[in-house]
Structure formats: C-alpha cells, structure tokens
CSV table of C-alpha atoms in Angstrom, one decimal:
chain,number,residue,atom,x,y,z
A,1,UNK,CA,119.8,135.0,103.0
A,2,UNK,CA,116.1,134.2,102.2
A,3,UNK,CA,115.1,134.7,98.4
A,4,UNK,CA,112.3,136.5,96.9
A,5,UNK,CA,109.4,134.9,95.4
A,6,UNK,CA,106.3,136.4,94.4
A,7,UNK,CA,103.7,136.9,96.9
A,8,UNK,CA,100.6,134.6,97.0
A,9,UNK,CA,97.0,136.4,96.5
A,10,UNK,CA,95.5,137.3,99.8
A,11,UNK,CA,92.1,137.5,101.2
A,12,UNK,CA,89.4,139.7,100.4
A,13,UNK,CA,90.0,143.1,102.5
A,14,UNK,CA,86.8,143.1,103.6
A,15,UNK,CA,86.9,139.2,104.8
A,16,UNK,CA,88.0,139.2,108.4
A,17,UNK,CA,91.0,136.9,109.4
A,18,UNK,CA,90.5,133.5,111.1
A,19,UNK,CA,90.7,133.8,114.9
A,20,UNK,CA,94.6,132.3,116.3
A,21,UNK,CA,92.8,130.1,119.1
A,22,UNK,CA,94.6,127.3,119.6
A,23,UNK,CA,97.5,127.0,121.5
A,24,UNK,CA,100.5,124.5,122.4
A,25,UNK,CA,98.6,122.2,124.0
A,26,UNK,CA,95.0,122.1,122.8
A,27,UNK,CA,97.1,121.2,119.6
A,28,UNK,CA,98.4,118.4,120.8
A,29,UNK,CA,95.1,116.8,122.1
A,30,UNK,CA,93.5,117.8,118.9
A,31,UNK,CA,96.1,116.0,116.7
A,32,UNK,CA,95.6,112.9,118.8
A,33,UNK,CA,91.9,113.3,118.8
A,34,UNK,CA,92.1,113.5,114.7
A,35,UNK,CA,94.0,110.5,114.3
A,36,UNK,CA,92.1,108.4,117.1
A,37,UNK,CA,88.6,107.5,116.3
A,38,UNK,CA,87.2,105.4,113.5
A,39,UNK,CA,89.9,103.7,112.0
A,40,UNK,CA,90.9,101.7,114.9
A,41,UNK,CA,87.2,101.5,116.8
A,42,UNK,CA,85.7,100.3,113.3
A,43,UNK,CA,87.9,99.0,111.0
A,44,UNK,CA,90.1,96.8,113.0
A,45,UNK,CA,88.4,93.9,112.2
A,46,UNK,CA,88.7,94.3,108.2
A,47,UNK,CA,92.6,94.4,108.7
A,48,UNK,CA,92.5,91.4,110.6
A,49,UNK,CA,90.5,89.8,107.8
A,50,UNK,CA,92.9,90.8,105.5
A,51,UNK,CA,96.3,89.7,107.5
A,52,UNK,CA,95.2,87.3,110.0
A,53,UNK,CA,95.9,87.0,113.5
A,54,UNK,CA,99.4,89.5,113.0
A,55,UNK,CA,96.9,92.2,113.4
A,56,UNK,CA,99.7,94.3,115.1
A,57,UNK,CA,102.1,94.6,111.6
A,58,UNK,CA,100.0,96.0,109.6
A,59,UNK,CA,99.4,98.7,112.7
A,60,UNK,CA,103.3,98.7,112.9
A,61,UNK,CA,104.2,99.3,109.4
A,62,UNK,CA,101.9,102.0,109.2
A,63,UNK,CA,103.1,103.9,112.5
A,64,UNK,CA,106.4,104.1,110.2
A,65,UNK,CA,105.0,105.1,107.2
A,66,UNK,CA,103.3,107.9,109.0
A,67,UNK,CA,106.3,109.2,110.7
A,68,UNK,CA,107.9,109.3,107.5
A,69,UNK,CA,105.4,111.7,106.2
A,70,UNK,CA,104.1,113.3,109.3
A,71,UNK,CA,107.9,115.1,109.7
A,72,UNK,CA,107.4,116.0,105.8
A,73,UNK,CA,104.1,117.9,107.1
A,74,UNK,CA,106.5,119.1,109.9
A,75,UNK,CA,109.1,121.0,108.1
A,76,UNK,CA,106.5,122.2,105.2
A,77,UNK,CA,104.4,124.1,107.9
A,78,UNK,CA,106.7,125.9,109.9
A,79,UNK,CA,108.2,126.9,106.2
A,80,UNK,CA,104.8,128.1,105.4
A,81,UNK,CA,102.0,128.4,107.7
A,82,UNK,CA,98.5,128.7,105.7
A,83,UNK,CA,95.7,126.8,105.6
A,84,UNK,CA,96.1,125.7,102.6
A,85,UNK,CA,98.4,122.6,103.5
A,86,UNK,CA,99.3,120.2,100.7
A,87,UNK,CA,97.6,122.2,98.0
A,88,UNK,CA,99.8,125.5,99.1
A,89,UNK,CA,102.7,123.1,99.1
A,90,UNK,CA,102.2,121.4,96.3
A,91,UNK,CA,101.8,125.1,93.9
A,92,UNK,CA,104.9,126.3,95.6
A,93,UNK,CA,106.7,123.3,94.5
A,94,UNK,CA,105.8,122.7,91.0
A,95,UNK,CA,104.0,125.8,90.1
A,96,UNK,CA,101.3,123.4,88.2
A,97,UNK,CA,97.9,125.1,88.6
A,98,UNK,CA,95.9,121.9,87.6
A,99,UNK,CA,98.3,119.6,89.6
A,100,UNK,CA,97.3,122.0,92.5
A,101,UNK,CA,93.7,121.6,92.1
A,102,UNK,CA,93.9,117.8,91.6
A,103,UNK,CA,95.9,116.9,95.5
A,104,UNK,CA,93.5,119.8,97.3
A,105,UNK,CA,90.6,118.3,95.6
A,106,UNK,CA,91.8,114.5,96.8
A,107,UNK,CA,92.7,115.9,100.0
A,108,UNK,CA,89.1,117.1,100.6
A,109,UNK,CA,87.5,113.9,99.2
A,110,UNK,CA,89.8,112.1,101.9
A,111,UNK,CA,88.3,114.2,104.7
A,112,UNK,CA,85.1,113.9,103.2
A,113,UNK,CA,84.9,109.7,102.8
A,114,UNK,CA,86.4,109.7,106.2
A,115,UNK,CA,83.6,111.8,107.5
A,116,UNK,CA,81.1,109.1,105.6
A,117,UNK,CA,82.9,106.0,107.0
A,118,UNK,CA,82.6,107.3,110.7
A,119,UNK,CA,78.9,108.2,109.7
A,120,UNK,CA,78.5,105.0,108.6
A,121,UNK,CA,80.6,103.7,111.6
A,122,UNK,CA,78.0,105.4,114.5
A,123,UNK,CA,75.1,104.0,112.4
A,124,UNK,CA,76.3,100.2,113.0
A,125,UNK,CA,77.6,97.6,115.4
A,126,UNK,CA,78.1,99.9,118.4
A,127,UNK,CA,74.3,101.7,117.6
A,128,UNK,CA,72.8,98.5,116.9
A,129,UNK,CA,73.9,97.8,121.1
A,130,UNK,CA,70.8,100.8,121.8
A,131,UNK,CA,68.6,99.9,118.9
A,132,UNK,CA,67.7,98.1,115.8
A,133,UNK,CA,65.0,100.1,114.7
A,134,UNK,CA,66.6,103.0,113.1
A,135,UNK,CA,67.6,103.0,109.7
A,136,UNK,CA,71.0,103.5,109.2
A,137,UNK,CA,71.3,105.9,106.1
A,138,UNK,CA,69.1,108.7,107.5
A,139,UNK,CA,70.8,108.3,111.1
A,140,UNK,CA,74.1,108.9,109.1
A,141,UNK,CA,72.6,111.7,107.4
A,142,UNK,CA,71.5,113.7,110.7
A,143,UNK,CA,75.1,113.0,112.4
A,144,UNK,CA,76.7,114.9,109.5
A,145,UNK,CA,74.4,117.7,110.0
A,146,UNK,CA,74.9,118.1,113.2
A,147,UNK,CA,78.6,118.4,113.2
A,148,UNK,CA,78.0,121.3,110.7
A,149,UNK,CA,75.9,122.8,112.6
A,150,UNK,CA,79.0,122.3,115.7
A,151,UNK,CA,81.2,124.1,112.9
A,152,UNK,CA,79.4,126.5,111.8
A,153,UNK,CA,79.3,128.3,115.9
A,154,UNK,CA,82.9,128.5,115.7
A,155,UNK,CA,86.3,127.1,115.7
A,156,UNK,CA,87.1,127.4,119.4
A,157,UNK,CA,83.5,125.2,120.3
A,158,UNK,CA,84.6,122.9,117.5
A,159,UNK,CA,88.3,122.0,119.0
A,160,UNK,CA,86.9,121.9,122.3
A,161,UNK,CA,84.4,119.9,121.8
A,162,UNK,CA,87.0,117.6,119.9
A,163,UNK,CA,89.3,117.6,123.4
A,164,UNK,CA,86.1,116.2,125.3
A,165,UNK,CA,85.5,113.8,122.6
A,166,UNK,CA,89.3,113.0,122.9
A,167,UNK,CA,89.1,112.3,126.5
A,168,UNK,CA,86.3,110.4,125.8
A,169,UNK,CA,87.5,108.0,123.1
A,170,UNK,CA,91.4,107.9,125.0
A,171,UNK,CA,89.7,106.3,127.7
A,172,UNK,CA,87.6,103.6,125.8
A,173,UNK,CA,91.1,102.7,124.1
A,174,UNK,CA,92.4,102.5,128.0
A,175,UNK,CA,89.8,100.2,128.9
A,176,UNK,CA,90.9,97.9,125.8
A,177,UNK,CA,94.5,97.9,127.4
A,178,UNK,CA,93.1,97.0,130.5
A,179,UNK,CA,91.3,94.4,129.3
A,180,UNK,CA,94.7,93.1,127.6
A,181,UNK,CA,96.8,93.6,130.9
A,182,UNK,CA,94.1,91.3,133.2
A,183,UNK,CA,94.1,88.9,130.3
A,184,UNK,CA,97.7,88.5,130.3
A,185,UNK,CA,98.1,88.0,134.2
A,186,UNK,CA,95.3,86.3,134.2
A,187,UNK,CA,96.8,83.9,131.5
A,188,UNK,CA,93.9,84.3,129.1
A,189,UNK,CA,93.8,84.7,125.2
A,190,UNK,CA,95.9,82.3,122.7
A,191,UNK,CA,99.6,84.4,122.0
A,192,UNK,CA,100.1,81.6,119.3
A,193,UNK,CA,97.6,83.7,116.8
A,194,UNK,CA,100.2,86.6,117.0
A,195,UNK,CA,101.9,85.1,114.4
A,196,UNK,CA,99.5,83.6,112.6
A,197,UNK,CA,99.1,84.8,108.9
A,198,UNK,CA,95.8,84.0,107.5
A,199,UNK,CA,95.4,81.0,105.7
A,200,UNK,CA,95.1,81.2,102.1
A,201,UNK,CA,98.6,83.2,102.3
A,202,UNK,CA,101.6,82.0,101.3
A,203,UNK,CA,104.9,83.6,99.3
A,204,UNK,CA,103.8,86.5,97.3
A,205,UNK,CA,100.1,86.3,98.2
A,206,UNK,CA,101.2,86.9,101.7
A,207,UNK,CA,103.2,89.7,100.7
A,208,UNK,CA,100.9,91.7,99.4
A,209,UNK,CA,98.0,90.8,102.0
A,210,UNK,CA,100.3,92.3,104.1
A,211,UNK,CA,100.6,95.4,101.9
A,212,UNK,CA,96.5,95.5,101.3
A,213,UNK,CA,96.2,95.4,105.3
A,214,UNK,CA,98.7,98.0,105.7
A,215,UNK,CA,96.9,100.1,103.2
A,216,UNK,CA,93.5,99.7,104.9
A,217,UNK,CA,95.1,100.1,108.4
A,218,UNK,CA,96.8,103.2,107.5
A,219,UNK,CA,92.8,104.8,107.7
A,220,UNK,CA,93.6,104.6,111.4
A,221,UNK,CA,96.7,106.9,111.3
A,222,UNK,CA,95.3,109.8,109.0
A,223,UNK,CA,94.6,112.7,110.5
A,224,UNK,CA,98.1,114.3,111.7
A,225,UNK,CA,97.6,116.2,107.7
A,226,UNK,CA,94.7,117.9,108.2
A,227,UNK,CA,95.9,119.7,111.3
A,228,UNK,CA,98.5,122.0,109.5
A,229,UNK,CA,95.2,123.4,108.1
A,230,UNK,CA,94.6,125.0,111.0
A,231,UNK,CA,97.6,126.6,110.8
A,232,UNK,CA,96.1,130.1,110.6
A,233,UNK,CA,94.5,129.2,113.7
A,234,UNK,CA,97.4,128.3,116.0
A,235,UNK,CA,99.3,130.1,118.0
A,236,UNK,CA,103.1,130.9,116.8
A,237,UNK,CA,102.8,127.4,114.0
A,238,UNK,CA,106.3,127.1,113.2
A,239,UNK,CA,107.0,126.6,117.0
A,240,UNK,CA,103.4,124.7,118.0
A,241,UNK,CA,103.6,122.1,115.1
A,242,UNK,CA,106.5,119.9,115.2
A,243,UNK,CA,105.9,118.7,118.7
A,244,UNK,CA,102.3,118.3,118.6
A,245,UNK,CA,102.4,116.3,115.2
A,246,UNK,CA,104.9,113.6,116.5
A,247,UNK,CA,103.8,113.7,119.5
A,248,UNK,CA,100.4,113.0,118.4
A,249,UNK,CA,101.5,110.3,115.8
A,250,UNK,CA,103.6,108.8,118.3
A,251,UNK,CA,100.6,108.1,121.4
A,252,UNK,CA,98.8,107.1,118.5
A,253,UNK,CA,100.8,104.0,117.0
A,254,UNK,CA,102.0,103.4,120.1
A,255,UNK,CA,97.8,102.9,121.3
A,256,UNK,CA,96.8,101.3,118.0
A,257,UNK,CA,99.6,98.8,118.2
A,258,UNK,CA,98.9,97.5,121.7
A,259,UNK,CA,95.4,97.8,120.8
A,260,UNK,CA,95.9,95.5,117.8
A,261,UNK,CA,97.8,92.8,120.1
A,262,UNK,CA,95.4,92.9,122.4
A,263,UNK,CA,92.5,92.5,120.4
A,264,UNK,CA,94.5,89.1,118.2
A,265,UNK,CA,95.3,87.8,121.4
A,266,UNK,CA,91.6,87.5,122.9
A,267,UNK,CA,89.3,87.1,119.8
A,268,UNK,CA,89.7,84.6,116.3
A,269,UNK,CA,90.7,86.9,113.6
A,270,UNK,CA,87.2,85.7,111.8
A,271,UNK,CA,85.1,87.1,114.8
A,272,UNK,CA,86.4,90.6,114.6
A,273,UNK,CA,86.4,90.8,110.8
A,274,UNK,CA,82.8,89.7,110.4
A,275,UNK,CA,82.0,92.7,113.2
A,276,UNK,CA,81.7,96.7,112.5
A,277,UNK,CA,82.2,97.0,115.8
A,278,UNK,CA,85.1,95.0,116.6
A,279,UNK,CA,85.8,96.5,119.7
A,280,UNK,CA,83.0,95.4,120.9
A,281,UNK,CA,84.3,91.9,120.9
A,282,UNK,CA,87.0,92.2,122.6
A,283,UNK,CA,85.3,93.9,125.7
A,284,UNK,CA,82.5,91.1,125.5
A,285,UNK,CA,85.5,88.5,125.6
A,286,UNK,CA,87.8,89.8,127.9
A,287,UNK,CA,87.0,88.5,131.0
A,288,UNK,CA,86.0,91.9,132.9
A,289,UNK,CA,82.9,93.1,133.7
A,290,UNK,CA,82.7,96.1,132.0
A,291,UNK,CA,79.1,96.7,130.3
A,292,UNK,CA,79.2,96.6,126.5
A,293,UNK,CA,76.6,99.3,126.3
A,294,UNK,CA,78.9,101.9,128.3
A,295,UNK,CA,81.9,100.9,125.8
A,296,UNK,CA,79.4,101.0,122.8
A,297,UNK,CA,78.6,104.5,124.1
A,298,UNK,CA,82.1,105.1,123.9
A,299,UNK,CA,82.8,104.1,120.5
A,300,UNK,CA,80.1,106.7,119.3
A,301,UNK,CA,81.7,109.1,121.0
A,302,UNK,CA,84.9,108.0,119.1
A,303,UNK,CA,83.6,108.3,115.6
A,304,UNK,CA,81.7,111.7,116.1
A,305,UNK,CA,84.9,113.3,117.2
A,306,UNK,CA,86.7,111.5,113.8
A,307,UNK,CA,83.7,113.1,111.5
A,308,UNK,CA,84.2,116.4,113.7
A,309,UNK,CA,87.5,117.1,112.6
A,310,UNK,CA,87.0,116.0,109.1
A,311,UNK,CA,84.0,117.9,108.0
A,312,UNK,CA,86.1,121.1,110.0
A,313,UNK,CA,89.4,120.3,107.9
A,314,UNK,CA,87.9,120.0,104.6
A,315,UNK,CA,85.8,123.4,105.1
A,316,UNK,CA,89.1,125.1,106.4
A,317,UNK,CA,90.8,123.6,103.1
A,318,UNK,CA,87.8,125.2,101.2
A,319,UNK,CA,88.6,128.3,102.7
A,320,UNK,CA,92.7,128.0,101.9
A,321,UNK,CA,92.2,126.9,98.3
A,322,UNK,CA,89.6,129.8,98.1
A,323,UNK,CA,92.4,132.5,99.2
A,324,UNK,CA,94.9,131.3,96.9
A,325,UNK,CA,92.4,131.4,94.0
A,326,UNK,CA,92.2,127.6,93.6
A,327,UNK,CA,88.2,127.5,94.1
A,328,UNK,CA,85.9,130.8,93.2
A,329,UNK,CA,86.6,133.6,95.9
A,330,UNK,CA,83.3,133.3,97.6
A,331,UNK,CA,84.1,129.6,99.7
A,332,UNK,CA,86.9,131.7,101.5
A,333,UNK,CA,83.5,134.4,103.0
A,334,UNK,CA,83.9,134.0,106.8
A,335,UNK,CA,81.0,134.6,108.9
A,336,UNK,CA,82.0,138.3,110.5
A,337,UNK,CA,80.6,137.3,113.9
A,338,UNK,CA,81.6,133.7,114.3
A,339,UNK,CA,84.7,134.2,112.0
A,340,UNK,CA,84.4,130.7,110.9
A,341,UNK,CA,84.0,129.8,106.8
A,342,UNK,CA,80.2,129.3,106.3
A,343,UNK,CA,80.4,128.7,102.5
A,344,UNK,CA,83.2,126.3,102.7
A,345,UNK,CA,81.2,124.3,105.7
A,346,UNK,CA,77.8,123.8,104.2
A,347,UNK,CA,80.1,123.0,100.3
A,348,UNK,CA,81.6,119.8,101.9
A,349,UNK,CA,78.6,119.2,104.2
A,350,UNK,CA,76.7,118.7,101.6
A,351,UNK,CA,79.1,116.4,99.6
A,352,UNK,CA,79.5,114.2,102.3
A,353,UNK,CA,75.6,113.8,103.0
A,354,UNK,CA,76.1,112.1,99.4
A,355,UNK,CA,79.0,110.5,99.6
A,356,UNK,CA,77.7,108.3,103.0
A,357,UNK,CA,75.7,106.4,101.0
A,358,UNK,CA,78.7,105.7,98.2
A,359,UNK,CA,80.4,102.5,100.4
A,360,UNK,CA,80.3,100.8,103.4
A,361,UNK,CA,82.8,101.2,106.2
A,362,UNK,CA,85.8,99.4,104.9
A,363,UNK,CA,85.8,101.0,101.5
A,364,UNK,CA,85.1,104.1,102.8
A,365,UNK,CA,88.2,104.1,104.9
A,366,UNK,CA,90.2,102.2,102.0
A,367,UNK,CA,89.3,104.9,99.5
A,368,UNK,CA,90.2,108.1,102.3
A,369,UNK,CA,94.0,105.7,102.4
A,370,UNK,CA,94.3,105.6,98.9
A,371,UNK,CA,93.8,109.5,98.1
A,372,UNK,CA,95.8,110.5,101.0
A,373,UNK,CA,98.6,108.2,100.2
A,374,UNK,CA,98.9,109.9,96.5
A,375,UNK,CA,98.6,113.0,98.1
A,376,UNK,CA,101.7,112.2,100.7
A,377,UNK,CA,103.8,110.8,98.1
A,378,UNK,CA,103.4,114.3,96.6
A,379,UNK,CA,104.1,116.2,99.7
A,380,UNK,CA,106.8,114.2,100.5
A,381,UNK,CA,108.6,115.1,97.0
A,382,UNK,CA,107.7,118.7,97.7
A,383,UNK,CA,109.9,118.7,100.6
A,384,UNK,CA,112.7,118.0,98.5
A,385,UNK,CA,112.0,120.5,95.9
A,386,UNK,CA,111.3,123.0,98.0
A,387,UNK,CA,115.1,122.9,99.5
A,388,UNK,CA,115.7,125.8,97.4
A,389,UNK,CA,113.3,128.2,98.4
A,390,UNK,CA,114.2,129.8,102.0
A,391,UNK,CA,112.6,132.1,104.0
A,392,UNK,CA,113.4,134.2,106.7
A,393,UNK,CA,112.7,132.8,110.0
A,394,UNK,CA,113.6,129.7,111.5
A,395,UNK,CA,111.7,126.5,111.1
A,396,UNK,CA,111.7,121.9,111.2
A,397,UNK,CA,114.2,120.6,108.9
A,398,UNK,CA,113.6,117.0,108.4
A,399,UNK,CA,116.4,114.5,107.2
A,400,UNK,CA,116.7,113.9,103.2
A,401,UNK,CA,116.4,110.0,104.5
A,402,UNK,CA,112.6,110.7,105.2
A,403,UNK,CA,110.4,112.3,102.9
A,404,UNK,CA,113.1,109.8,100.2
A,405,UNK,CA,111.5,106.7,102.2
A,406,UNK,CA,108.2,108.4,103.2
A,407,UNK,CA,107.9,109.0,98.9
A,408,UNK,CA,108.2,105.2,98.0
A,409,UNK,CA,106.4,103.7,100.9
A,410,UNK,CA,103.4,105.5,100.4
A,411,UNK,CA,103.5,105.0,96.7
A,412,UNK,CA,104.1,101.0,97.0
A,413,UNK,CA,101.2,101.3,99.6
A,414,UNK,CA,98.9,103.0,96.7
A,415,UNK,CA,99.8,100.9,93.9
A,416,UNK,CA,97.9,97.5,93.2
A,417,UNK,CA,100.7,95.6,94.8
A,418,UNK,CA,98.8,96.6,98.1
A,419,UNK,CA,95.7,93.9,97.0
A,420,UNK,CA,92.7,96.3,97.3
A,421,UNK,CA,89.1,95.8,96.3
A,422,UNK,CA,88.5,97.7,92.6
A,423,UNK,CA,85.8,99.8,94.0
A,424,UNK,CA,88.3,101.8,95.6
A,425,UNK,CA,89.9,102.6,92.8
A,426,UNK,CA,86.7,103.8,90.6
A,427,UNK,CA,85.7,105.5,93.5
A,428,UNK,CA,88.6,107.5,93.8
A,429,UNK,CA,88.3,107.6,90.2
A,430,UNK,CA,85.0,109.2,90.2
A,431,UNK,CA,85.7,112.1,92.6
A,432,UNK,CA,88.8,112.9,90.2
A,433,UNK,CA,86.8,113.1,87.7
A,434,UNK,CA,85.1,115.3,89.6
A,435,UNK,CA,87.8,117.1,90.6
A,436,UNK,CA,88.2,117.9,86.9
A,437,UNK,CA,84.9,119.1,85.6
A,438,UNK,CA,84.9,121.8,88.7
A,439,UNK,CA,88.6,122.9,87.9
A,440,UNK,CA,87.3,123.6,84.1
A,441,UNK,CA,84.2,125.4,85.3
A,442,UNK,CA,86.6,127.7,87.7
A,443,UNK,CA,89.1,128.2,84.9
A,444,UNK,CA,86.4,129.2,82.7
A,445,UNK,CA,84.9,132.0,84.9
A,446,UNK,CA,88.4,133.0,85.7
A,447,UNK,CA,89.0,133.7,82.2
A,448,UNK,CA,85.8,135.5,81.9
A,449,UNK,CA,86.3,137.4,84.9
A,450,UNK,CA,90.0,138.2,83.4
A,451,UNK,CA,88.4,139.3,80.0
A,452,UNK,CA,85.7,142.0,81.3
C-alpha cells in the first residue's frame, strides 16, 4: 500500500500546463542527441593529452559510471515524474531546503558551462575550416542567442530541431567509423598506441591520470540527466523513460568508444590534444577522401544541438524549481500561446552569455563533469533513501548494487584523486557561491512575503 506524504506546491492556476509532446521515440533520439555532441567532437583530444594513446579507457570507464547512474535517474523518474529532476529528488529525500537549492543550482550551472563549452566549441577548430576572421567571443555570443530564440517558439520546434541535429551529428560519428573500418582493412594506423599510457606516467601518477581523463571524458556522456526534466513533457514518463535513457546511454558509449579507438589508432596522442577540433584530424588522416569542410560543417552542427538541449534543460529546471518554490514564482510564467517558460529561458540565457567567456573548452567541460558528478553522487544516495516512500503506480526498480557503486564512482571521480586543473574547482566554487547569495535573497522575500 502506497503511504501518504504531503503534497508538493503546484503551479499558479492561472499558469497553463506544459504541452505532453514527446513521445516513445522522439525520446529516444533526443536522449542520444543530448549526450552526443561536444564532448566527443571537441574534447577528445584533451583526454588523450591526459591518458595517452588508451584514449578508449577513459571512454570505457565512463560508459560504466554512467550506467550506474543513468538507471538511478531511471527508477527516480517513473517514481516521480516532474521537471524538477535531481532538485525534486533530492527535497524528497532529505527534506533539506538549502541542500535542495544548492544540487538544482549545480545542475543548472552544469547545463549552463556546457552550453559555453559547445559555444566556445563552434567558435574554434571546425569554424576556423570557413574563416579566420571572426572573433570568437562575439560569434559565441550570437549562437547562444539564437538557440533562445529556438526555445522560446516552443518545445515541440526545439526537440525537433534537436532530432535533425541528431541525424546530423550520428552521421559525422559514422563517417569516423568508417574511416576506422577502411583503415583497418586497409592496414593503416599504429594498434601499438592502444596501449600506450602517456609518458610521464608511471604507478600512482598513472592512476590518477587515468581518473583526471575519466573525469574530463565523462563531459561526453552528460546529458541522459537533463532529459527526465522533460518529464512533464513526455508522453506516459514512467513507461517512456527507462528504455530511452539506456538505450540512449548505451548507442552512446558504445559510438564514443569505437570512436576513441579509432581516433588513437590513426593520429599521435599529441596531434589531437593540441587540436579543438580533433576530429578533424582524424578525417584529414584517414586515408578517405572525404572533404574536411563537409565534416567541419558537421561538427557545428554537432555542438549547436549540444548547446540546444542545454540552454532548453536548464530553462525547464528554472521552471521546476519555480513550481516547487525553490526560485521566486515568476521563472515558472509560461508563455500562454507558445506554452514554453519565457522567464526561465532568457534567466539562463543570459548567464551563459557570461559564463562563455569564463574558460576555454576543456575547462568548461571539466567544470560541467565536476558539478554533475556531485550532483549524481547525490542522486544516487537518494535512490536509496527514497526506498521507503511508495507510491501507487508501477515504476523502474534498479538493483541496490547500482546507485551503491554509481555513489562512490562518481565521488572518487570528483575528488582530487581524479588530477584536475584548480580552475575547475574555483570555478565551481564561484557559481556556489552564487548559488548561495540568490538562495538568501529568495529566503528573505519568502519571509517577507510570509510576514504581510
């Protein structure tokens, strides 16, 4: 029998509900298209720096991690589909209102530095193919206000642009693979680097340069989270969910781990790390004629879709946070003809117009890993916790094992064991800090608004 727990707040009345418009398999091909896109097209070539030519373990390790984690995300929304995602789960667990704040608020900035890194991703290597000329910051600036603009006419434009952009960025990874199958048969490439660690490596050093690379590499699987907050706008969740997530997580590792063979096996570890478009390389040296400018085309295409669904995720977290009284009441307004959240859109558009001139590419993605795997190792002990609380229609349940492994994985991955560059960490910092001062300010005009 399912117990009784108090209600969360709802809505405004007079704000109109979102719009249910995406089903089974535009789920699917959205989950993949969120998890594909910058990380692997841009930030390949930093993991390789970090590991060497074993560019596919890092790629490996973190397919498991995110399984882990991604069956957490699994179980928690079919138990309780909102928008809200870890911030709703999170409350629900520990019933810690600032604790609350502090994950949705690291969840956002997550969405919102991986917006910046695929801003600053389209502004580099693979634009630099068309033209020099343009300066990269205002070019970054302009793609981010574009995508709002993409947002803002609606959630069904938004998810279908991101299944053309999918499509798109599917078949540049497909043209990588079969640059990897004609170099194999053609006896191409040096397999020796496969197992090459780099250099300077050895014992404990190589441990956790493993560990740092699996950290920056795990940039490449996010994504598969900030579906469930779209889990007002799907089509029966508790059944939709389960199978898109894993299999979206599962074509994903599965494509970034051939991907990273392929690319070790046909270009020094050295080349691709020194490249923001290290894709790039790997097309130019594998033997086929295929024109670098069509494939750069490609990779723009790639990390527009990536900044798509992270400027849409964060606004529709604005909106879920907004709902349970998180943030003030007016980032949940919907617009009443395009039903989409116009406050909560233009809030994190503007924050990541800032935050794309904060970091380049690899810290970017480093600091949207580290937040998100705090945030995991949170949801992950939710899962657990919320064991007691039942409710009354069927949903995933996911092994103890998991979200037991998926906890201390992601936490080992966060600590300083995982060798990462201090910026990342007063970065993150920062936007906590952030985080804090506007959790005060809302507290205070809750209490005022209490009080008259």
């Amino acid at each position: 029998m399912a117990t009784s727990h108090t209600p969360e707040p709802l809505a405004p009345a007079e704000t109109p509900a979102l719009k249910r418009a995406i089903g089974p398999r535009l789920l699917i091909l959205f989950v993949i298209g969120d998890i594909l896109g910058t990380g692997i097209y841009a930030t390949t070539g930093k993991v390789a720096g970090k590991v060497g030519g074993a560019l596919w373990l890092p790629f490996l390790i973190g397919f498991v991690v995110a399984i882990l984690t991604a069956a957490s995300y699994v179980e928690l929304v079919g138990k309780y589909p909102k928008a809200a995602g870890a911030a709703l789960y999170t409350q629900k667990a520990f019933k810690v209102p600032f604790l609350t704040f502090v994950i949705a608020f690291m969840v956002m900035c997550s969405g919102l530095s991986s917006a910046s890194a695929a801003a600053r991703a389209f502004s580099g290597d693979y634009l630099g193919e068309f033209t020099s000329a343009v300066p990269p910051t205002p070019v970054a600036i302009l793609f981010i206000l574009a995508l709002a603009a993409i947002n803002l006419r609606g959630v069904a434009e938004s998810v279908k642009a991101n299944v053309v952009l999918t499509i798109v960025e599917v078949t540049g990874l497909l043209v990588i693979l079969s640059i990897g199958a004609y170099a194999v048969l053609a006896g191409d490439g040096q397999p020796s680097r496969l197992t090459e660690f780099e250099a300077s490596g050895t014992g404990f050093a190589l441990f956790t340069g493993v560990l740092g690379a699996t950290a920056l590499g795990f940039f490449a699987f996010v994504g598969f989270e900030d579906s469930v907050n779209m889990a007002e706008e799907t089509q029966d969740p508790a059944r939709t969910f389960p199978r898109a997530i894993f299999i979206g997580v599962a074509v994903t590792g599965t494509i970034y781990v051939l991907v990273a063979l392929i690319s070790s096996l046909l270009v020094d570890y050295r080349t691709l790390e020194g490249s923001s478009g290290p894709l790039l390389e790997v097309v130019k040296a594998g033997g086929i004629d295929f024109p670098p400018k069509l494939f750069a085309l490609i990779a723009l295409f790639a990390v527009t879709n990536s900044a798509l669904i992270n400027i849409m995720m964060a606004s529709r977290l604005c909106y879920g946070m907004a709902n349970e009284r998180i943030l003030p009441r007016a980032m949940g307004r919907v617009l009443a003809g395009r039903r989409t959240p116009w406050v909560g859109i233009v809030f994190v558009s503007v924050l990541a117009v800032g935050l794309v001139s904060t970091g380049e590419i690899e810290g970017l993605g480093d600091t949207t890993a580290f937040l998100l795997l705090c945030v995991f190792a949170v949801v992950n002990i939710a899962v657990l916790v919320l064991r007691k609380d039942r409710v009354d229609h069927h949903h995933f349940r996911t092994p103890t094992a998991l979200p037991v492994l998926g906890a201390i994985t992601a936490l080992i991955l966060a600590s300083p064991l995982a060798d990462r560059d201090a910026d990342v960490y007063i970065r993150a910092g920062v936007l906590l800090l952030i985080g804090i001062g506007l959790w005060v300010v809302n507290k205070v005009v809750m209490t005022a608004r209490e009080k008259s």
